[in-house]
Coordinates of C-alpha atoms in Angstrom, one line a residue:
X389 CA 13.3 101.1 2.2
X390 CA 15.3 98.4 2.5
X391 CA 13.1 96.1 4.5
X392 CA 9.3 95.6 4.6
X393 CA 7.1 94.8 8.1
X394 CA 3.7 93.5 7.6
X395 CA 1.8 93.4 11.1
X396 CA -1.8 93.4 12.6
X397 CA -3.2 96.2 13.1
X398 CA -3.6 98.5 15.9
X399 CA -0.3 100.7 14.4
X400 CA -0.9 102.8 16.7
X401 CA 1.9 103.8 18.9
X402 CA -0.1 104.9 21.8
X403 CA -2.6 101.6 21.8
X404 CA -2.5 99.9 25.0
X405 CA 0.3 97.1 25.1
X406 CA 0.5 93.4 26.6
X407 CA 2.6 94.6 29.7
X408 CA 0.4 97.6 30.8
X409 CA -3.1 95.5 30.7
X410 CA -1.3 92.9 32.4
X411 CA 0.2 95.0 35.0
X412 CA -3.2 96.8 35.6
X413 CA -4.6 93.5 36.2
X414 CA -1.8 92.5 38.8
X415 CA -2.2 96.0 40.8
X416 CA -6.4 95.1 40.3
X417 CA -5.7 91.9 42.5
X418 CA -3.8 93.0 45.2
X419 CA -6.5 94.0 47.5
X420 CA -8.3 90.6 47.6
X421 CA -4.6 88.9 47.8
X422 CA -3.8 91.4 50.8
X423 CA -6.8 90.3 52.4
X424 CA -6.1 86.8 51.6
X425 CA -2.7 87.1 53.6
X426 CA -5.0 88.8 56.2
X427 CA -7.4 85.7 57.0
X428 CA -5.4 83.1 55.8
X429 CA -1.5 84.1 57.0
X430 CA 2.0 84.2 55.6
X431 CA 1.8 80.6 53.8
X432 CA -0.3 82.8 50.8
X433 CA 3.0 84.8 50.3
X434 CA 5.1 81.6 49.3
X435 CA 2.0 79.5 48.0
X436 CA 1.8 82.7 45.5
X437 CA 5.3 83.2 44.6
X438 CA 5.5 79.1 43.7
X439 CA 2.2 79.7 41.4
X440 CA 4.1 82.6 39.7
X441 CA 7.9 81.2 39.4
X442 CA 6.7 78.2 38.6
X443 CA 4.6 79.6 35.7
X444 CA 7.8 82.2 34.3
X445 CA 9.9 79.0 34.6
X446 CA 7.5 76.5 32.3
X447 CA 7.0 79.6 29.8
X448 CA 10.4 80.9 29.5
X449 CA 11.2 77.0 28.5
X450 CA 8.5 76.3 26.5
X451 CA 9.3 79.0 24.2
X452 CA 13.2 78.1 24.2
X453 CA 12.1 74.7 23.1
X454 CA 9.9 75.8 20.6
X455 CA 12.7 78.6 19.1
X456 CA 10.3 80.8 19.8
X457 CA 10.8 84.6 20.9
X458 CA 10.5 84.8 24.5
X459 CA 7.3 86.6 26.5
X460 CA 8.3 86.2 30.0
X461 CA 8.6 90.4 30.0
X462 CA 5.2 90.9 28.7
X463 CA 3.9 89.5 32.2
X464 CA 1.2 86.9 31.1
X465 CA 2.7 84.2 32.9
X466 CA 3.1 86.4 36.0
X467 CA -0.8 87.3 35.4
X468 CA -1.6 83.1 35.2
X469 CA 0.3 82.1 38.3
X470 CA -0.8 85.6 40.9
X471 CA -4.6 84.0 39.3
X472 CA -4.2 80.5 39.5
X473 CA -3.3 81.3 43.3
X474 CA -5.8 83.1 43.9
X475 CA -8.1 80.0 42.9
X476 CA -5.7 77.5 45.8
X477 CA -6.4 76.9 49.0
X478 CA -3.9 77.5 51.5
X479 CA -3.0 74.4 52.4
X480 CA -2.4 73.3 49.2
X481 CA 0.9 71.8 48.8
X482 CA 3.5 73.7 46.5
X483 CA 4.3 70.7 44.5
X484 CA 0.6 70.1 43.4
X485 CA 0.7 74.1 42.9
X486 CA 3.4 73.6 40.4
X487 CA 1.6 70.9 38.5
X488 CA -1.0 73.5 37.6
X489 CA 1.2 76.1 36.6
X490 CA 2.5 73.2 34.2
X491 CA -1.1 72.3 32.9
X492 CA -1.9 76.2 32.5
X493 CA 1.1 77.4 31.0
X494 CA 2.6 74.5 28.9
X495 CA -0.7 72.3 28.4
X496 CA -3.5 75.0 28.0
X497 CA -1.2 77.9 26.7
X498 CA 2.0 77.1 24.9
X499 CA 1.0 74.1 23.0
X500 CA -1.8 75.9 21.1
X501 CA 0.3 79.0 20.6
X502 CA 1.5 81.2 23.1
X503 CA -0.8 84.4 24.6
X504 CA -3.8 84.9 22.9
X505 CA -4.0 81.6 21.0
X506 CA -5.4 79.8 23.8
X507 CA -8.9 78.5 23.6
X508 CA -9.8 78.4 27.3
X509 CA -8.4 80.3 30.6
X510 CA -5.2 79.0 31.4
X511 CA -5.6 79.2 35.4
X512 CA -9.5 78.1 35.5
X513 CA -8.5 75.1 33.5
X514 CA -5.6 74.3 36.3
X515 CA -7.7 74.9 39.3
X516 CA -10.5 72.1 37.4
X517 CA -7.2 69.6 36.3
X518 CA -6.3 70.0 40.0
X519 CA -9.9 70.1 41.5
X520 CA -10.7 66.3 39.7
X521 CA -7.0 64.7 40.4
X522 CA -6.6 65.7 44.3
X523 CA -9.9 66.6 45.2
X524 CA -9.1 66.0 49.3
X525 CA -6.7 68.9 49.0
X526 CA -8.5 71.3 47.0
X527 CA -11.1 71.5 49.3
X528 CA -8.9 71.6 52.5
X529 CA -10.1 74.8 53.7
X530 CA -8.7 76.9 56.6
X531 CA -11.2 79.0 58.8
X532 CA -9.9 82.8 58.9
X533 CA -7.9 83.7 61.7
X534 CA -6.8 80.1 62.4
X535 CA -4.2 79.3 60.4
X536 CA -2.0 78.7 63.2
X537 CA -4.2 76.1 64.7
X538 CA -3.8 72.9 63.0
X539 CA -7.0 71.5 64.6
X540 CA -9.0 74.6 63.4
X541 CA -8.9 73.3 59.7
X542 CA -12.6 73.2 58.5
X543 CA -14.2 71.0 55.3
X544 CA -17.1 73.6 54.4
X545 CA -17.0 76.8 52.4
X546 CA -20.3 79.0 52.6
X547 CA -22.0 77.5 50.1
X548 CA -23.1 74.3 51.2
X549 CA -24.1 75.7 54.3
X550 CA -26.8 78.0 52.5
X551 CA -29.9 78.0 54.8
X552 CA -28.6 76.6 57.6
X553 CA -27.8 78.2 60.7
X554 CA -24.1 77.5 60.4
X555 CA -24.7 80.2 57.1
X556 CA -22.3 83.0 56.9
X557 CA -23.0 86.7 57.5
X558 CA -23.5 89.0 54.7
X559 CA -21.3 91.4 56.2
X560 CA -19.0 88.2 56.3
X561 CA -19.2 87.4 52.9
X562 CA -18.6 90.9 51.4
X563 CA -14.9 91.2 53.8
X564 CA -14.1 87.7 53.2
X565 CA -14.7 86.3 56.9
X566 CA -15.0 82.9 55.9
X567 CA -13.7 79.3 54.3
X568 CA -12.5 79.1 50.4
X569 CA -9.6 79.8 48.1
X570 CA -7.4 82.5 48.6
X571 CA -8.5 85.0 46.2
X572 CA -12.4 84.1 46.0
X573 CA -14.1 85.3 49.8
X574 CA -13.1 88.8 49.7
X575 CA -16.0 90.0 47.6
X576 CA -15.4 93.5 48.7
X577 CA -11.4 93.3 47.5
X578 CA -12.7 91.9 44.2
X579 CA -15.1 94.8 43.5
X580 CA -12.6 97.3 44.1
X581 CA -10.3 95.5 42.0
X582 CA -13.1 94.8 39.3
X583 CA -13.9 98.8 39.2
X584 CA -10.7 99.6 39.0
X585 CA -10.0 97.9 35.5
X586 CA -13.4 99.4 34.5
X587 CA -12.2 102.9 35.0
X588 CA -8.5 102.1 33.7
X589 CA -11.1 100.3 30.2
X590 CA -9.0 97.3 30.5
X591 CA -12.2 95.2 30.9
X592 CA -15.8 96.1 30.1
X593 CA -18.1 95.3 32.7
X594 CA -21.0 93.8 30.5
X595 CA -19.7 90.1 30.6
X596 CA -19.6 90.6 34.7
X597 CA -22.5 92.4 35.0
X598 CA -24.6 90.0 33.1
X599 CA -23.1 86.8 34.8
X600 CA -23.4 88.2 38.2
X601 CA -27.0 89.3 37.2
X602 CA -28.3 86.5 35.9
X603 CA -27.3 84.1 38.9
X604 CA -29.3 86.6 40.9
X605 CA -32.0 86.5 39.0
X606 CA -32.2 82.6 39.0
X607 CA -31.4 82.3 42.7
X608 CA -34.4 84.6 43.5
X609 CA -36.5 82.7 41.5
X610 CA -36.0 79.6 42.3
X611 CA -36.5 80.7 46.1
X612 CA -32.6 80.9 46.9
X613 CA -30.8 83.7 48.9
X614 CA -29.7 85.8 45.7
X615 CA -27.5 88.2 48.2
X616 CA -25.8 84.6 49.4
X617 CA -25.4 83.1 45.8
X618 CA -23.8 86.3 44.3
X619 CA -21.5 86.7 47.5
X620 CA -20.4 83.5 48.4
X621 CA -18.0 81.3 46.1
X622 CA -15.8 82.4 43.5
X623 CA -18.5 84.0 41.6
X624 CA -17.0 87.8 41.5
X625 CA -13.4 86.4 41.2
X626 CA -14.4 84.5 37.9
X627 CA -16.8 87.1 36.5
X628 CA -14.1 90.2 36.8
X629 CA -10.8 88.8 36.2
X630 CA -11.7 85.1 33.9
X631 CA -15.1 85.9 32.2
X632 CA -12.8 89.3 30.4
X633 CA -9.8 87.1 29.4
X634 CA -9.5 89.2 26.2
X635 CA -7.7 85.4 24.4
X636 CA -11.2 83.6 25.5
X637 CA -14.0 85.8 25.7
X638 CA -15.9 87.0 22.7
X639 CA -15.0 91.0 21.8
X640 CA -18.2 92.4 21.1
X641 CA -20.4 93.9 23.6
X642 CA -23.3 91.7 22.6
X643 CA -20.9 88.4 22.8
X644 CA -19.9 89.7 26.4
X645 CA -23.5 89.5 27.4
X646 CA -24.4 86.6 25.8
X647 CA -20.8 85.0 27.2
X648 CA -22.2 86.2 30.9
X649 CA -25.2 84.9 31.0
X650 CA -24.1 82.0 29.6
X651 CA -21.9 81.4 33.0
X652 CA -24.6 82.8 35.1
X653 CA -26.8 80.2 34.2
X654 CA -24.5 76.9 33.8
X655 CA -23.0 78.1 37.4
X656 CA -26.8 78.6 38.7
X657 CA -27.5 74.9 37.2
X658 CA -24.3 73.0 38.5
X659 CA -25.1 74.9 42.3
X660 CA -29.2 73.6 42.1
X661 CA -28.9 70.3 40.4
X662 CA -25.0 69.0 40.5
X663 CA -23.1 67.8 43.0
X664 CA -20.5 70.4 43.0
X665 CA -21.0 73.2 45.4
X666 CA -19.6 75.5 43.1
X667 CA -19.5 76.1 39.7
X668 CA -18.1 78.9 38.5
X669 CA -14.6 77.2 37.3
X670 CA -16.6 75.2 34.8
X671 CA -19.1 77.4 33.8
X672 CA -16.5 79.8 32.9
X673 CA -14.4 76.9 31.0
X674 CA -17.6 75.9 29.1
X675 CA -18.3 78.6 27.7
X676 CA -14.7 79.2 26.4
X677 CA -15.7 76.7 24.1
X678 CA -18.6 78.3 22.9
X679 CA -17.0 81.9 22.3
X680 CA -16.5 81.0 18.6
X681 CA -19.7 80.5 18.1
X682 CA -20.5 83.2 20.2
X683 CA -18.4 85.6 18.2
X684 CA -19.6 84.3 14.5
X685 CA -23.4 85.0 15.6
X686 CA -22.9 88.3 17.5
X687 CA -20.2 90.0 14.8
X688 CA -21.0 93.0 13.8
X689 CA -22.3 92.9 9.9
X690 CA -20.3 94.8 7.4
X691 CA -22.0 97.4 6.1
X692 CA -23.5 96.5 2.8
X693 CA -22.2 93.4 2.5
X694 CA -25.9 92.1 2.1
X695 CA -26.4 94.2 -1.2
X696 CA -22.9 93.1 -2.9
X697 CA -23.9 89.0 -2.3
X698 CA -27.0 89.9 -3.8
X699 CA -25.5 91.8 -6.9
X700 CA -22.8 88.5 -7.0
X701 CA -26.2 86.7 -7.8

């Protein structure tokens, strides 16, 4: 043997690789991006496609600056932009677009590593960079079906019209009949999406399950419409495709549920007592932080570990 490869495990051929999980996720989110081209019209289409070159552009040169082997084929950037996207409005102009695919794929991802290295979601930590430097045009909403009419253009997405009569349907909510970002009011596109990865065990559903579960719980009793909270925002956008980012999220089951309800309950706090709407994007980049701590108290104890510190002593 003339040369020897040390490598992390899996060494299994068949385990599943980068490009599948990342293509999995891509074919997961094309329902709720078909219906956003559906309510929202044919500026999604290049909106999208800036969000993704732009991403494949600032990663292929990052990595040529840094000498480092390129990962434009494993699809991870293509993966950051189709979600950072999906967290835009449609009216967003393309040059602020390609600021956050900068700050997702140069600031958040490459300088701490490259894929996996990260310590928070590349595109939620965009959408917040872009949300607190031009916040006019992050929240320029366009009503469905009017994107042709320039005085249509509403200010409001569901949430802060909870309770009122101006409230949206819950028939509305589920098919995405109303004001927000691209990929975040088609609840019923996101659970198809969601399921599918489920089935295709590319995510686990306990980090979305608990988050989605414990917002409930907290809307109901605090006297909130639970049905409204869960539906309305970017609440099953963030728990199925941000709160599993296998780089950010902790690994073990328990972790997962701890890392959910952890984003159920800072989202539930920021909607009751902040003076954010929504807050999904943060609670989800909050608790990025915490998932080391999350993973060193929920790891999984080596078995008899215990008894060999003891004989040590």
């Amino acid at each position: 043997m003339d040369k020897l490869i040390v490598s992390p495990s899996p060494h299994d051929e068949n385990y599943t690789k980068t490009t599948n999980i990342m293509l999995n996720v891509i074919i997961a989110l094309l329902p709720a991006w078909g219906a956003a081209i559906y309510f929202f019209g044919m500026r999604v289409i290049p909106l999208t496609a800036v969000c993704i070159g732009s991403c494949i552009f600032f990663e292929y040169v990052c990595r040529q600056m840094m000498k480092r082997d390129n990962t434009i084929g494993d699809l991870s950037a293509v993966v950051t932009g189709l979600i950072l996207a999906m967290n835009l409005p449609s009216t967003l102009p393309y040059w602020m677009a390609v600021i956050g695919s900068f700050v997702a794929i140069v600031i958040v991802k490459q300088l701490f590593g490259g894929l996996g290295q990260n310590f928070a979601n590349p595109a939620i930590t965009a959408r917040i960079v872009l949300m607190i430097s031009f916040p006019a045009a992050m929240t320029r909403w366009v009503e469905p079906f009017t994107h042709t009419d320039l005085d249509a253009i509403s200010s409001a997405t569901p949430l802060p019209l909870a309770g009122t009569d101006n409230a949206a349907s819950y028939l509305d909510l589920f098919l995405g009949k109303c004001g927000g970002c691209l990929g975040e009011t088609c609840s019923a596109a996101l659970l198809i999406g969601g399921l599918y990865l489920a089935a295709r065990k590319i995510i686990s559903l306990a980090a979305p399950l608990s988050f989605i579960g414990s917002l409930f719980v907290l809307s109901w009793i605090s006297g909130s419409d639970p049905v409204y909270q869960i539906l309305a925002g970017g609440v099953f956008l963030g728990a199925f495709f941000m709160a599993t980012d296998y780089a950010t999220t902790p690994i073990t089951t328990k972790g997962k549920i701890v890392f959910g309800l952890g984003c159920g309950i800072i989202t539930f706090i920021i909607r009751r007592f902040g003076s954010y709407p929504e807050g999904v994007s943060f609670s989800i980049l909050l608790m990025n932080v915490l998932t080391p701590y999350i993973e060193q108290l929920t790891r999984t104890k080596v078995l008899g570990a215990k008894e060999a510190e003891k004989n040590e002593g």
